[in-house]
Coordinates of C-alpha atoms in Angstrom, one line a residue:
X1 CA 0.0 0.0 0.0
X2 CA 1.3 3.3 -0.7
X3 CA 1.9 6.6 1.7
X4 CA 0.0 9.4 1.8
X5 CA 1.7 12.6 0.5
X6 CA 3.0 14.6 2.9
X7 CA 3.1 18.4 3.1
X8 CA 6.9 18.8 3.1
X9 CA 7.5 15.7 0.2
X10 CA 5.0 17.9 -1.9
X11 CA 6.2 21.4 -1.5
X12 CA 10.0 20.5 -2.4
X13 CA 8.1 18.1 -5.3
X14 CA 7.2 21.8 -6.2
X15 CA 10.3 23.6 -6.2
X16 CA 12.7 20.8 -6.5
X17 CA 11.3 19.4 -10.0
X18 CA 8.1 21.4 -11.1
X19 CA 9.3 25.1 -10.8
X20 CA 12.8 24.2 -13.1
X21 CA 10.8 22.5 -15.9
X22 CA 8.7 25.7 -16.0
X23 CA 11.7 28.5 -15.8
X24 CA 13.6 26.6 -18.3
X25 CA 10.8 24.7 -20.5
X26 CA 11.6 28.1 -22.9
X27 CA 8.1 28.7 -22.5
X28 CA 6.3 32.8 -22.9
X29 CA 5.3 34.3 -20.0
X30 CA 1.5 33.5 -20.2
X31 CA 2.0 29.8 -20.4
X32 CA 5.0 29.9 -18.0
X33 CA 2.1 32.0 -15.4
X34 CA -0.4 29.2 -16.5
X35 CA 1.7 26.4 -15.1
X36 CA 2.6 28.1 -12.3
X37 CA -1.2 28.6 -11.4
X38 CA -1.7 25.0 -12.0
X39 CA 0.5 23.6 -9.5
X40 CA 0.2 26.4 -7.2
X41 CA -4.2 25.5 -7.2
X42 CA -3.8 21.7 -6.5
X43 CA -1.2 22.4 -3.8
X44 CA -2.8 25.2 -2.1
X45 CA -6.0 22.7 -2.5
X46 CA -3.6 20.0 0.1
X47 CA -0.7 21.4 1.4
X48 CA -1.8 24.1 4.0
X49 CA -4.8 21.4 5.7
X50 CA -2.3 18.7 5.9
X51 CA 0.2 21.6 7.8
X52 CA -2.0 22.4 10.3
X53 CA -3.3 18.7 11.2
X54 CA 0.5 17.9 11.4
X55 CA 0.8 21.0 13.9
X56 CA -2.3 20.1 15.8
X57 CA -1.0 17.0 16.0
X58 CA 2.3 17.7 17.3
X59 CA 0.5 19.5 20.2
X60 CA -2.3 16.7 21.0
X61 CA 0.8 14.6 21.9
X62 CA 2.8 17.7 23.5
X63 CA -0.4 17.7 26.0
X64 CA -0.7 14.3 26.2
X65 CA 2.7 13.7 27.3
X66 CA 2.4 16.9 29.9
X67 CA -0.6 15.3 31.4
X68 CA 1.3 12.3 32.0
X69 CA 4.4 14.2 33.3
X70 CA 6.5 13.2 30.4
X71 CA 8.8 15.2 28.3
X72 CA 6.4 17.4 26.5
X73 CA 8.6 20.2 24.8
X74 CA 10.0 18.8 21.6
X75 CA 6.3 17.8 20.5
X76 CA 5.5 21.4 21.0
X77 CA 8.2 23.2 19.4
X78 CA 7.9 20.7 16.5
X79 CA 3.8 21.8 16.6
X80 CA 5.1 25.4 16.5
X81 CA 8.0 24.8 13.8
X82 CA 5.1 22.7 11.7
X83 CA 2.6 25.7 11.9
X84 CA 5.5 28.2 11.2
X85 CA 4.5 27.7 7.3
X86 CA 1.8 30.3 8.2
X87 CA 3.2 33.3 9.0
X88 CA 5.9 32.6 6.8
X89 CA 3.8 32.2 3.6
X90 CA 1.6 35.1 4.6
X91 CA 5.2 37.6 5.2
X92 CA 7.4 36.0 2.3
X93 CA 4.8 34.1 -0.3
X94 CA 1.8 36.3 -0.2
X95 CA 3.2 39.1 -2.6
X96 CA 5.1 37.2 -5.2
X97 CA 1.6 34.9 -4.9
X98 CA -0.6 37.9 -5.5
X99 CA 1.6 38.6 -8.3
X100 CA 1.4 35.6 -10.2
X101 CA -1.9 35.2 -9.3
X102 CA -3.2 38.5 -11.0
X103 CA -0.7 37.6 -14.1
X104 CA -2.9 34.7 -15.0
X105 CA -6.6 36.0 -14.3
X106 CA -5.3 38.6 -16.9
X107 CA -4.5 35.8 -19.0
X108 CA -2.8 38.3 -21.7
X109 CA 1.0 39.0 -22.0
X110 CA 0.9 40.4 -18.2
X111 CA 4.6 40.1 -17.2
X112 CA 7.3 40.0 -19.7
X113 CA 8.9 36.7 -19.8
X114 CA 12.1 37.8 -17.9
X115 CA 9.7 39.1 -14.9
X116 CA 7.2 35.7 -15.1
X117 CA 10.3 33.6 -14.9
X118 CA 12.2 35.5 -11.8
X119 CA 8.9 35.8 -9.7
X120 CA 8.5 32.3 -10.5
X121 CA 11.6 31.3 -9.7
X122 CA 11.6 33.5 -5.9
X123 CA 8.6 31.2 -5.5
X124 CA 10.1 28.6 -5.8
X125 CA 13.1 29.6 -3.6
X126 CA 10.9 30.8 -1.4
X127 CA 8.8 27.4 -0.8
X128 CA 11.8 25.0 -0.6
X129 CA 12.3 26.9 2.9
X130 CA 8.7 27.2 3.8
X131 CA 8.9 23.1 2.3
X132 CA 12.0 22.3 5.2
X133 CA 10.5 24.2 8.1
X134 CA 8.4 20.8 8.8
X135 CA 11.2 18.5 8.6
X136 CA 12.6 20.8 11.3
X137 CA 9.5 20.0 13.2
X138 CA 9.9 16.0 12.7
X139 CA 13.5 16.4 14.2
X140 CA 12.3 18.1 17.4
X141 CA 9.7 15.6 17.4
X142 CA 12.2 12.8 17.2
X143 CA 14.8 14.7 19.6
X144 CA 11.9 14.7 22.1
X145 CA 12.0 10.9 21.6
X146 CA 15.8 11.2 23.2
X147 CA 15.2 12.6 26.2

């Protein structure tokens, strides 16, 4: 049987092997936009719900393990590290998003293909970090596992 995607194996997915084949597929800026807005839709559609359960998650067990007078903190900083994806998208992400995003409801030749390719490429730059911070939270999760 096979694993369910994860949040962080999805988002580097994005940056690691979908944003490349759309900065260098020699594309024009409106198709370049276009595949952008695809893969941005069906990750935004996943990605951020599967975040927060993994957060939520991380602090069931932080409480669980409090109640029980075990070692409680790792759980929770990985919680917080997990959720960190929030604040960061909304600080970091939101602009070059809103960017990109307006580029392709326009649908015409928006952004010249030099500007479509950096601001896609910042985005992905961008979302390899916000991709990591998670894996950050599994290691405090696991370090809490240590102590």
């Amino acid at each position: 049987m096979g694993r369910r995607p994860t949040p962080t194996g999805m988002g580097t997915g994005l940056s690691v092997f979908g944003i490349p084949m759309i900065v260098h597929g020699g594309a024009s800026s409106e198709v370049m936009v276009r595949q952008w807005r695809f893969q941005f839709i069906r990750g935004q559609a996943i990605i951020p719900t599967l975040g927060v359960i993994n957060a939520l998650n991380y602090w069931h067990v932080a409480y669980r393990c409090w109640a029980h007078g075990l070692e409680w903190r790792g759980f929770a900083a990985a919680g917080v590290s997990t959720f960190f994806i929030v604040p960061y998208t909304l600080t970091f992400i939101m602009g070059v998003n809103s960017k990109l995003l307006a580029a392709s409801e326009r649908g015409d030749k928006a952004l010249s293909d030099d500007t479509a390719r950096s601001l896609i490429k910042k985005w992905g730059d961008l979302n390899v970090l916000r991709a990591v911070v998670p894996i950050v939270g599994t290691g405090l999760a696991l370090w809490n596992f240590c102590l």
